[in-house]
GROMACS .gro file of C-alpha atoms in nm:
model
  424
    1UNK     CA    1   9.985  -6.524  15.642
    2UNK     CA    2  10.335  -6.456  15.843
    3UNK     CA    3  10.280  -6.112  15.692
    4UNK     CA    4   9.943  -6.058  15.844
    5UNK     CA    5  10.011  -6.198  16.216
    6UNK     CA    6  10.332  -5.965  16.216
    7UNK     CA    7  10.127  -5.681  16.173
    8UNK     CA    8   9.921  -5.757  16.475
    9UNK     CA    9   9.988  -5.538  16.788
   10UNK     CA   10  10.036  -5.651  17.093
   11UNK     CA   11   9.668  -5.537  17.204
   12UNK     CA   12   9.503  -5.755  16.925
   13UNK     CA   13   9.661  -6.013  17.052
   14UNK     CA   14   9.585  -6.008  17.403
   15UNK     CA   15   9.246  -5.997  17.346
   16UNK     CA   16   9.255  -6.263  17.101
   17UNK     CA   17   9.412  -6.462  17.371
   18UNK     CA   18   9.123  -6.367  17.627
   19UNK     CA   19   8.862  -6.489  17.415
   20UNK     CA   20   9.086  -6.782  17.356
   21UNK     CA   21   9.108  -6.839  17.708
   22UNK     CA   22   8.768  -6.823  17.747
   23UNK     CA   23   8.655  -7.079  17.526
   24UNK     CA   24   8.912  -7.321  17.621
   25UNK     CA   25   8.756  -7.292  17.961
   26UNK     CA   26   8.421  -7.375  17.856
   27UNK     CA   27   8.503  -7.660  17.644
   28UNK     CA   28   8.773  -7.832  17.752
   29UNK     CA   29   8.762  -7.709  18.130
   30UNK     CA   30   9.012  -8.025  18.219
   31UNK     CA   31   9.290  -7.893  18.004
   32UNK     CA   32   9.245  -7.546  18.123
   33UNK     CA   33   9.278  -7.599  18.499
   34UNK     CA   34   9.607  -7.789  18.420
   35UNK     CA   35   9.740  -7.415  18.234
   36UNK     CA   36   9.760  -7.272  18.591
   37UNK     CA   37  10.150  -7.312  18.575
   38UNK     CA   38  10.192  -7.089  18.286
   39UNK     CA   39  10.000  -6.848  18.385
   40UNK     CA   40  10.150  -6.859  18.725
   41UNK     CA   41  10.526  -6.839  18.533
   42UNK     CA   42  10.441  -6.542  18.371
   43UNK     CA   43  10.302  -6.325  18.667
   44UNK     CA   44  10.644  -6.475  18.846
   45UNK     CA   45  10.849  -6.280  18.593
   46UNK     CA   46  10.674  -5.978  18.566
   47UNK     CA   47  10.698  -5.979  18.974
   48UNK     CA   48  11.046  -6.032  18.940
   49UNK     CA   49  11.077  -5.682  18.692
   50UNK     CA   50  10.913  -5.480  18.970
   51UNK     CA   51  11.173  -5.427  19.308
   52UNK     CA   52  11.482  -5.368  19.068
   53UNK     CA   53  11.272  -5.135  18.830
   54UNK     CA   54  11.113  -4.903  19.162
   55UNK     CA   55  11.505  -4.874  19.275
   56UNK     CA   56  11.637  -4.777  18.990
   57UNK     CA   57  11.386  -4.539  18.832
   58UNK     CA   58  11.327  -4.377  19.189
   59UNK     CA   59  11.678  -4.326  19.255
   60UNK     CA   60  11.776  -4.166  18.981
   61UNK     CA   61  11.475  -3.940  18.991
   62UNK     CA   62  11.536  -3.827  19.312
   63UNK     CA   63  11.897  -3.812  19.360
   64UNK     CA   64  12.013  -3.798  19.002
   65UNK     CA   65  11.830  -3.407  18.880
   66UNK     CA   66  11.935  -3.211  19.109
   67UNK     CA   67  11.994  -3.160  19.482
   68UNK     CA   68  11.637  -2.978  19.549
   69UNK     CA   69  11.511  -3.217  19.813
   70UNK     CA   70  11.195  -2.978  19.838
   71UNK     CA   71  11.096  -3.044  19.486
   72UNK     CA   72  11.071  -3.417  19.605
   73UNK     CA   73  10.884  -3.309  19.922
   74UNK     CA   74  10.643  -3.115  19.723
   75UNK     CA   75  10.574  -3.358  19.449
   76UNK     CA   76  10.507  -3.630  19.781
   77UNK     CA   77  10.237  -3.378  19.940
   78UNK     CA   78  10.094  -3.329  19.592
   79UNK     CA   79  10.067  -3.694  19.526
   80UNK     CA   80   9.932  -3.782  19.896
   81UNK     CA   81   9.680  -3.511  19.907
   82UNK     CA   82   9.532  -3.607  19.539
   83UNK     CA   83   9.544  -4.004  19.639
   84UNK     CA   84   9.338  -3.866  19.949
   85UNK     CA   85   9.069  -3.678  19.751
   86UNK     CA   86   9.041  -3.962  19.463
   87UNK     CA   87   8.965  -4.262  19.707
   88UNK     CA   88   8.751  -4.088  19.935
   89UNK     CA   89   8.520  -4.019  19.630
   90UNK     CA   90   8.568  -4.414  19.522
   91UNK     CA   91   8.450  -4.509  19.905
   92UNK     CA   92   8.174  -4.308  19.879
   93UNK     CA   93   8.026  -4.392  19.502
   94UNK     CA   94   8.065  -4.762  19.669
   95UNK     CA   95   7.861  -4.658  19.950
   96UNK     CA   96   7.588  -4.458  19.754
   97UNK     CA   97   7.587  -4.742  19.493
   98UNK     CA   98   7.513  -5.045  19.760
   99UNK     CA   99   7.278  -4.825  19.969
  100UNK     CA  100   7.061  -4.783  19.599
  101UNK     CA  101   7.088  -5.158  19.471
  102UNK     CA  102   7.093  -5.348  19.800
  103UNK     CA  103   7.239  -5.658  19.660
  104UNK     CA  104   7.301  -5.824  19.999
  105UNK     CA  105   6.939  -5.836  20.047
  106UNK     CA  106   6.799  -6.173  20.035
  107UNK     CA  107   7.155  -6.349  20.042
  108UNK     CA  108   7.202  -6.602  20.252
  109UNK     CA  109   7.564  -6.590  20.449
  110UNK     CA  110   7.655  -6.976  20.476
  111UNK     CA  111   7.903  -7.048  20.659
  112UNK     CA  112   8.244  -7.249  20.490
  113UNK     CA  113   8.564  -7.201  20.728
  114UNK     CA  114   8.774  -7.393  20.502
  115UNK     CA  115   8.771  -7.102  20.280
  116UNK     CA  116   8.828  -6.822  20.475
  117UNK     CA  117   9.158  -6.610  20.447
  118UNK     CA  118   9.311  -6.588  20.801
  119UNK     CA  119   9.209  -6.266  20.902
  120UNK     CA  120   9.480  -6.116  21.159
  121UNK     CA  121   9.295  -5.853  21.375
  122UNK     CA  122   9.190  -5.526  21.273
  123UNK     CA  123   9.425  -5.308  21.070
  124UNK     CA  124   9.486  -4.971  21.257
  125UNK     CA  125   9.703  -4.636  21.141
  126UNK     CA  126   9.999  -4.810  21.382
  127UNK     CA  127  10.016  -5.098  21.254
  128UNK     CA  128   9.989  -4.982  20.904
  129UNK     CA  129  10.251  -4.683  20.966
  130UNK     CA  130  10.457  -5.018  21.149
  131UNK     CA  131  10.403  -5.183  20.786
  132UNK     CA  132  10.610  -4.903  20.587
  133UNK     CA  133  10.938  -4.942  20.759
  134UNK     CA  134  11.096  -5.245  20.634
  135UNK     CA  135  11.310  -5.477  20.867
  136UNK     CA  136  11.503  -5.546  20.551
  137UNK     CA  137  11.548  -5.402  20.197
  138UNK     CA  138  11.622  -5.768  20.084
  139UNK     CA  139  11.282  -5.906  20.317
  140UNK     CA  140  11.109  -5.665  20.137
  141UNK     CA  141  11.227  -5.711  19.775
  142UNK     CA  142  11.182  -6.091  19.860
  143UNK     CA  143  10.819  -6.057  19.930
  144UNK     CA  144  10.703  -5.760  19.658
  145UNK     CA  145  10.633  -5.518  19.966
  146UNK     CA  146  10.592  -5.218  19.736
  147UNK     CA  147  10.541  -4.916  19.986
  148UNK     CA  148  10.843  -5.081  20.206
  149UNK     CA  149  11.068  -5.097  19.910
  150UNK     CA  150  10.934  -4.689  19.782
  151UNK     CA  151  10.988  -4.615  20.169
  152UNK     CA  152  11.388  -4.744  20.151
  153UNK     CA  153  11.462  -4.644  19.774
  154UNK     CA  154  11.340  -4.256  19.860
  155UNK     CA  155  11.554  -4.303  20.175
  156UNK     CA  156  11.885  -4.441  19.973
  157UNK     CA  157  11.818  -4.144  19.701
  158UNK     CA  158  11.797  -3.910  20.011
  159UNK     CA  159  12.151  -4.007  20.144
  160UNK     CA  160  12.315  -4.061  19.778
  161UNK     CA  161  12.185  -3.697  19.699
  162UNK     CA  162  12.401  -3.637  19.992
  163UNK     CA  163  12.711  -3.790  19.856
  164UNK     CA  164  12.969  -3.582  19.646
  165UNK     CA  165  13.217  -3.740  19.376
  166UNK     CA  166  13.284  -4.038  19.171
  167UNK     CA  167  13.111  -4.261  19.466
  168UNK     CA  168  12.797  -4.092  19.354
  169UNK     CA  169  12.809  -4.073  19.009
  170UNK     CA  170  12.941  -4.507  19.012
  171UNK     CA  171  12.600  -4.538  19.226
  172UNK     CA  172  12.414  -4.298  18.975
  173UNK     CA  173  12.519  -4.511  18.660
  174UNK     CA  174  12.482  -4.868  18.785
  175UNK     CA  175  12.099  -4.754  18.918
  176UNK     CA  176  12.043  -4.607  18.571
  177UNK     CA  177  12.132  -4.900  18.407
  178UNK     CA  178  11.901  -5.122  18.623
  179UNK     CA  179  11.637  -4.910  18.533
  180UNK     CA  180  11.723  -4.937  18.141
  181UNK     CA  181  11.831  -5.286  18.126
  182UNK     CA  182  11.473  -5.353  18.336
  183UNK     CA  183  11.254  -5.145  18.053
  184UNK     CA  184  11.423  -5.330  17.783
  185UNK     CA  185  11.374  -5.703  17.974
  186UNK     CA  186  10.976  -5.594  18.014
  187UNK     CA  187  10.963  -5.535  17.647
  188UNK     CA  188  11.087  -5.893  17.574
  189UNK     CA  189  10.821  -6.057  17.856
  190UNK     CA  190  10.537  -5.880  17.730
  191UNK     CA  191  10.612  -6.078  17.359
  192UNK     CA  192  10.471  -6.360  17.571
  193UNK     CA  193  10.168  -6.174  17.702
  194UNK     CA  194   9.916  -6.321  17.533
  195UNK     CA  195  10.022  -6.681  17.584
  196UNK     CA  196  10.046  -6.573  17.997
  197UNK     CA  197   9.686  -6.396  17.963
  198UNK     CA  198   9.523  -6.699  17.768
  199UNK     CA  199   9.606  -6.940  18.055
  200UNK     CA  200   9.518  -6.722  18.328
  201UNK     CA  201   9.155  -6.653  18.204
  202UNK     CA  202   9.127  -7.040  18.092
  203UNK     CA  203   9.194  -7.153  18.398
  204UNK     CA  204   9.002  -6.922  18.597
  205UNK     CA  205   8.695  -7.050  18.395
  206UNK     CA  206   8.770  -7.406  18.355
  207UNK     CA  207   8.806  -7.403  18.736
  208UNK     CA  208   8.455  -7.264  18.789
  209UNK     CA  209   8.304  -7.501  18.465
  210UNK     CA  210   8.485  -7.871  18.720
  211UNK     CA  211   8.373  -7.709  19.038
  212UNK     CA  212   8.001  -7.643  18.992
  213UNK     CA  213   7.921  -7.973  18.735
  214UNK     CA  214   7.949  -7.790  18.359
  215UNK     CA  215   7.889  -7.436  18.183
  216UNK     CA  216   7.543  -7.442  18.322
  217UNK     CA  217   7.645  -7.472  18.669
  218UNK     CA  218   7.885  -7.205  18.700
  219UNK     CA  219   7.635  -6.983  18.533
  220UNK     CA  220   7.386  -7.050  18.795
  221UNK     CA  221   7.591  -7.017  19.062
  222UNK     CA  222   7.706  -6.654  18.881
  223UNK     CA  223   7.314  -6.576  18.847
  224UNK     CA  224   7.309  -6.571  19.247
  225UNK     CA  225   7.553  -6.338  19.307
  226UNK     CA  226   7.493  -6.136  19.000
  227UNK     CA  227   7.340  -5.809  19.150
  228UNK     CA  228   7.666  -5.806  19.382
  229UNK     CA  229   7.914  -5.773  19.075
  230UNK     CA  230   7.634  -5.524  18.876
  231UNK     CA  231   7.700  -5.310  19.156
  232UNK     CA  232   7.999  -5.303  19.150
  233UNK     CA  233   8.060  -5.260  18.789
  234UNK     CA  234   7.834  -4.979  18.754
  235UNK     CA  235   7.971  -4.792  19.048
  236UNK     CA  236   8.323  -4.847  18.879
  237UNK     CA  237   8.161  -4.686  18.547
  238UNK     CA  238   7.978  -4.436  18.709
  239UNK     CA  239   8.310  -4.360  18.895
  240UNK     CA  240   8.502  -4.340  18.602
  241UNK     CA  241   8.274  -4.080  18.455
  242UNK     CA  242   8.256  -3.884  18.741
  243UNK     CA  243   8.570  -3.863  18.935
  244UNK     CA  244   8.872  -3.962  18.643
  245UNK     CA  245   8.684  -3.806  18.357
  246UNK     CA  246   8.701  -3.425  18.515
  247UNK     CA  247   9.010  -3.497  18.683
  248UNK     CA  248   9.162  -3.556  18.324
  249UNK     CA  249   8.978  -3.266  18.165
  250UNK     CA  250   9.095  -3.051  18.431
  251UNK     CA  251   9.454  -3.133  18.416
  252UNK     CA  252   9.420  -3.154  18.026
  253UNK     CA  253   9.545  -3.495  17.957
  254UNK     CA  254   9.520  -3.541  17.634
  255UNK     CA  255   9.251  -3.846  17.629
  256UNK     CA  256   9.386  -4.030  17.330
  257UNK     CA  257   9.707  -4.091  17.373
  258UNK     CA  258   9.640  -4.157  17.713
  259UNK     CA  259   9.413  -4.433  17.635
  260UNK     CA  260   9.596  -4.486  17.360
  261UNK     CA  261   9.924  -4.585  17.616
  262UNK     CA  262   9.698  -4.726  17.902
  263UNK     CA  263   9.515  -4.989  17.722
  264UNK     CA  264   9.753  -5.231  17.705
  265UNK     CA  265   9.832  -5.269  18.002
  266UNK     CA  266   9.517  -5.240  18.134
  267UNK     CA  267   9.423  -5.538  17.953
  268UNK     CA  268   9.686  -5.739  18.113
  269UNK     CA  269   9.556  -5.577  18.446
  270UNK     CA  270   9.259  -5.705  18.358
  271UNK     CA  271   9.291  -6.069  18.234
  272UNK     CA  272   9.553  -6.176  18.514
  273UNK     CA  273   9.373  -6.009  18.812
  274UNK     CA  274   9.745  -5.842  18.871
  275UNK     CA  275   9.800  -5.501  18.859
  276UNK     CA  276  10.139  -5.577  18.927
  277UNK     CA  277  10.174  -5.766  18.625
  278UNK     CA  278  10.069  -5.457  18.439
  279UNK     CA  279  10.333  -5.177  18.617
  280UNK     CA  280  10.630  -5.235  18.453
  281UNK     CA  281  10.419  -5.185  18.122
  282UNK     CA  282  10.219  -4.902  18.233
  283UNK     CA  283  10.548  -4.711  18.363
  284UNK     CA  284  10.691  -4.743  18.040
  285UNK     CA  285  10.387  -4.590  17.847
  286UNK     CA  286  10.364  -4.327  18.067
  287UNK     CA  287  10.712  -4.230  18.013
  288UNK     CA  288  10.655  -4.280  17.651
  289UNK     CA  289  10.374  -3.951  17.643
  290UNK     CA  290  10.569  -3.743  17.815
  291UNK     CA  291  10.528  -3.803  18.177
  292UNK     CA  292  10.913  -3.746  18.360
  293UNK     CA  293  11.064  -4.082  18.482
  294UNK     CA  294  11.110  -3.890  18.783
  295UNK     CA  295  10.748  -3.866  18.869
  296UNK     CA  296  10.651  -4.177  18.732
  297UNK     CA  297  10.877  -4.342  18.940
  298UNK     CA  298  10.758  -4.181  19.246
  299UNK     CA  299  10.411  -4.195  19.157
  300UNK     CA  300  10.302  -4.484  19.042
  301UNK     CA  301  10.447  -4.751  19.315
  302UNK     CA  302  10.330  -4.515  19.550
  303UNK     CA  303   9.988  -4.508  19.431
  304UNK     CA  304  10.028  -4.900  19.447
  305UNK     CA  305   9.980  -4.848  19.829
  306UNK     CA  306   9.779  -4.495  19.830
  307UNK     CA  307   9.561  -4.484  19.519
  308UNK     CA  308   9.401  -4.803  19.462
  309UNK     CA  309   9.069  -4.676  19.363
  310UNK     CA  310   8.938  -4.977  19.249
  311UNK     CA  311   8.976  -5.190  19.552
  312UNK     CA  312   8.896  -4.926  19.812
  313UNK     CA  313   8.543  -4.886  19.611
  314UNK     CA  314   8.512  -5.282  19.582
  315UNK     CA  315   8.561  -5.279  19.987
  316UNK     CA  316   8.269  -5.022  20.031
  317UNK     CA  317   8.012  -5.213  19.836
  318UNK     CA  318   8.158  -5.543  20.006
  319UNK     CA  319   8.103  -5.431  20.322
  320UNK     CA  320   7.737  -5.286  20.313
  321UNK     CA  321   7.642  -5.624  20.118
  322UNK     CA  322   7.813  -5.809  20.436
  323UNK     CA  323   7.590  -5.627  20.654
  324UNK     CA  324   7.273  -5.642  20.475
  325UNK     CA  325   7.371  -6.035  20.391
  326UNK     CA  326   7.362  -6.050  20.773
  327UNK     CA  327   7.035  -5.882  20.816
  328UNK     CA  328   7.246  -5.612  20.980
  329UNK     CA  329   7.129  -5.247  20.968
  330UNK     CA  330   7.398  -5.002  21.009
  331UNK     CA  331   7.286  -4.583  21.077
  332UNK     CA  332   7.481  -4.374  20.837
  333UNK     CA  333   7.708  -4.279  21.132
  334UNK     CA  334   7.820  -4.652  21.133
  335UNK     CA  335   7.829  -4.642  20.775
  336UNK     CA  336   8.069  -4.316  20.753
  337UNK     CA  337   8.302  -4.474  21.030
  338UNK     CA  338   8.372  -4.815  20.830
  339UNK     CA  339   8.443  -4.587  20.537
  340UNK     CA  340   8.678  -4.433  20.717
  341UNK     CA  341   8.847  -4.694  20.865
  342UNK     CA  342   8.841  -4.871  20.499
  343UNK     CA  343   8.990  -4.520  20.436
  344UNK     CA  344   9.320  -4.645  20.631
  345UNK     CA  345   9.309  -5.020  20.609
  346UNK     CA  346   9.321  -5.006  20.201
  347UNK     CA  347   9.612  -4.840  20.199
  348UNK     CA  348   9.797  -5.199  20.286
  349UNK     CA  349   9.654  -5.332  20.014
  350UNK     CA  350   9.865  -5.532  19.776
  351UNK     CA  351   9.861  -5.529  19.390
  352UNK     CA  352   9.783  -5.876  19.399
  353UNK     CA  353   9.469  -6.143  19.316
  354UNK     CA  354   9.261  -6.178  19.587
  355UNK     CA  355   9.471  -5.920  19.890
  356UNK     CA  356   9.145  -5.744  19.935
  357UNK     CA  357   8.953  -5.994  20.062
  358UNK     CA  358   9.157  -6.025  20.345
  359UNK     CA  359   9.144  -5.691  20.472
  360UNK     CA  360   8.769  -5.691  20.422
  361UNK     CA  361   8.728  -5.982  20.689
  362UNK     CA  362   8.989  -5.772  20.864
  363UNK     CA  363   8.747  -5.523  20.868
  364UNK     CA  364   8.425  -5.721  20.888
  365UNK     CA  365   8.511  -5.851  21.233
  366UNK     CA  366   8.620  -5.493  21.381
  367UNK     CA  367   8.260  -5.384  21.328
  368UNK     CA  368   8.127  -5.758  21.413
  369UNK     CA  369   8.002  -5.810  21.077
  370UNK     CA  370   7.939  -6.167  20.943
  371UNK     CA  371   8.269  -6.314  20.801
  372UNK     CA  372   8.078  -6.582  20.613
  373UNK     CA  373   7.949  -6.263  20.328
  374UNK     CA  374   8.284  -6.223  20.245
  375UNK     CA  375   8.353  -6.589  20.143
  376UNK     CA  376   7.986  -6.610  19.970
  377UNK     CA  377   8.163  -6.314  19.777
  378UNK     CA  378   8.410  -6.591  19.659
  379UNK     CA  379   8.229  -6.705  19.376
  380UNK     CA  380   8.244  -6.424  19.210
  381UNK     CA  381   8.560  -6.243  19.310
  382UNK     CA  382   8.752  -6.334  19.009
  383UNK     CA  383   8.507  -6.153  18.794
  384UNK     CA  384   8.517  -5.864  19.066
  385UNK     CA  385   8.884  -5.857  19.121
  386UNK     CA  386   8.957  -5.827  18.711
  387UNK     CA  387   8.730  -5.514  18.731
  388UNK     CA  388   8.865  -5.347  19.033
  389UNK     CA  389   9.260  -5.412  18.953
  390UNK     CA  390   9.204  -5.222  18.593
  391UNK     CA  391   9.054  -4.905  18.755
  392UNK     CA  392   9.385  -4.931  19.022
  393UNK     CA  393   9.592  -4.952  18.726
  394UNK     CA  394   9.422  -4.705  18.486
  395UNK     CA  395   9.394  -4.464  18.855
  396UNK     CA  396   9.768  -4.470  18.889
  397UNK     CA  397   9.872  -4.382  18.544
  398UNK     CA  398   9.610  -4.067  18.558
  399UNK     CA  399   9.820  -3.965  18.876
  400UNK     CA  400  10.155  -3.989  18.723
  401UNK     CA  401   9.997  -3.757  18.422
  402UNK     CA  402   9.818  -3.520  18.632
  403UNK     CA  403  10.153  -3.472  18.882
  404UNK     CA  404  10.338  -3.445  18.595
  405UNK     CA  405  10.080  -3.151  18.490
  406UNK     CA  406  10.052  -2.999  18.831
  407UNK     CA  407  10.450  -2.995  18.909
  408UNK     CA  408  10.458  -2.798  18.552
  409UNK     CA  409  10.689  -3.090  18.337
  410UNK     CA  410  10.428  -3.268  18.158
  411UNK     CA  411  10.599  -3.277  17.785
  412UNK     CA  412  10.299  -3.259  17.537
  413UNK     CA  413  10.509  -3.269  17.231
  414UNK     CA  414  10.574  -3.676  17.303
  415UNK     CA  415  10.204  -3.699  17.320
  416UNK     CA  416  10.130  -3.561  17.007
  417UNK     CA  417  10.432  -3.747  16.873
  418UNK     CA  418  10.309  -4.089  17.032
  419UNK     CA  419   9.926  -4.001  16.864
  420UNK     CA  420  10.076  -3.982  16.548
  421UNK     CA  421  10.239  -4.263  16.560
  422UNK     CA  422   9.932  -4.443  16.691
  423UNK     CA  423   9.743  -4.327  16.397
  424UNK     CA  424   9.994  -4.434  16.139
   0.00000   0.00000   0.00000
């Protein structure tokens, strides 16, 4: 019997621990709210992995290969100008999806203030460019800011690149070892994965089972706003298919040991609603079939900020269902200018549960859109929020492969090794 469970991977047992979760929802929905504080210890640590892992890996990829500053400019362009192209096609599937389905027809926006996010004012390019410079390193690293804490890492690596003699080389070592010392401490978290993912989903489902009076209840209430999350899940599919597929057949990523590396994490993406629970995992995969640690340190916390396909499609359909919740018809002009200013305001958005629906009422009251579609969306942004994080996460690992591809240092040999090894 010890035998067997040894032999498990890690995958098996994270999903065994989702349906796990499940069902202790259903049936014992009192037990599983009071889990919340192990799932909430486990994001907690994995949050704690992140601002010492970014330093260290970017650091050393930048300042520690050489002193060709325009190799790190380049790779930056590259990386902007394909984060660009990717969630402009995301906002519009959203848009062409909602404008099909119509799922906000017929809703009923009711208003409940007590459970709005505090919306701020509208997000513009200032205050989002005002966002990326950090007041402090230590503010920042405090408070998971991940484009702040890319924005002063790239900085430091600048000025250590600078630097000539043993004080560079000291600097060089001790960032190195963060970054090993940090792979090796996410390796001994993610034993306890499956215990962190089996109290996250229970209590996400034993909350909904107490709140709405029993399995039955929550099930209505999930029947209402059904269509919402249908769209949304099929314009994630169909985007998927469309956009990632020939991205990855263009820059010839080999598919199975992609998937092969990405499904872990993505499950953890997926069960915790935390794409940030899922980086340190999903950098060290991507390392592990042949994408540079130079590039995936660059790439994939800055895709945290600039590529989060999932979300920026999520705030598309969001939006149009706000508006046709409210009975409001918007021309395709109005339609084009929300996506563009979704275009800017996503890029602010966090890795974290629930940091989308705050810009979206950002957003909803720059184009005086009802506020109260947005909470209605409540109910069912758990199951909407799982979906969306694990195309960010699955997104940003395609970037770091297809950078590694386009900048000409994508090392195929560790894929084949790491498919081998998957098959044996």
């Amino acid at each position: 019997m010890w035998t067997f469970l040894r032999r498990r991977s890690l995958t098996q047992w994270i999903v065994a621990a989702m349906f796990a979760g499940v069902a202790i929802g259903v049936w014992f929905p009192a037990f599983a709210v009071s889990l919340l504080p192990i799932s909430t210890a486990f994001i907690r640590i994995i949050k704690s992995i992140i601002v010492p892992l970014i330093f260290g890996t970017l650091v050393v990829g930048i300042a520690g290969h050489g002193d060709d500053m325009k190799r790190v400019g380049r790779l930056a362009l590259k990386s902007i100008i394909y984060f660009e192209i990717v969630t402009t096609l995301a906002l519009f599937i959203g848009l062409l999806a909602v404008n099909i389905m119509k799922p906000g027809v017929g809703v009923t926006a009711t208003a409940a203030a007590a459970a709005a996010p505090a919306a701020s004012g509208p997000v513009t390019f200032a205050t989002v460019l005002e966002h990326i410079v950090p007041q402090s390193f230590f503010d920042a690293a405090a408070n998971n800011e991940m484009l702040q804490i890319v924005f002063w890492s790239v900085l430091f690596a600048i000025g250590l690149s600078q630097v000539r003699g043993r004080a560079k080389e000291t600097m060089l070592g001790f960032c190195e070892a963060v970054a090993e010392v940090m792979f090796k401490f996410t390796g001994v978290v993610m034993k306890f994965a499956p215990l962190g993912v089996a109290a996250a989903l229970a209590f996400t489902v034993g909350q909904a089972v107490v709140k709405h009076g029993g399995p039955e209840g929550a099930f209505k209430l999930l029947q209402s706003l059904g269509l919402v999350v249908l769209t949304l899940y099929i314009a994630l599919v169909v985007f998927g298919l469309v956009v990632l597929l020939p991205v990855a057949r263009l820059a010839r990523v080999p598919l199975g040991p992609f998937i092969a590396a990405v499904k872990e994490p993505a499950l953890i993406a997926f069960s915790t609603a935390s794409s940030e629970a899922a980086l340190p995992k999903a950098m060290e995969q991507m390392e592990a079939i042949g994408v540079p640690r130079r590039i995936v340190a660059f790439v994939m916390p800055t895709g945290y900020s600039f590529n989060l396909d999932g979300s920026t499609l999520y705030l598309s359909v969001a939006s149009l269902f706000a508006a046709q919740a409210g009975g409001v018809s918007l021309t395709i002009g109005q339609q084009l200018l929300m996506m563009l200013t979704l275009m800017l305001t996503s890029k602010g958005v966090a890795g974290v549960p629930r940091a989308a629906l705050v810009i979206l009422t950002g957003t909803l009251a720059s184009f005086h859109l009802p506020a109260e579609a947005a909470i209605v969306l409540l109910g069912v942004d758990v199951l909407m929020d799982m979906a969306r994080t694990t195309v960010n996460l699955i997104g940003n690992c395609l970037a770091t492969v297809v950078m590694a591809r386009w900048e000409g240092e994508y090392d195929d040999s560790r894929a084949v090794v790491t498919k081998a090894a998957e098959a044996a």
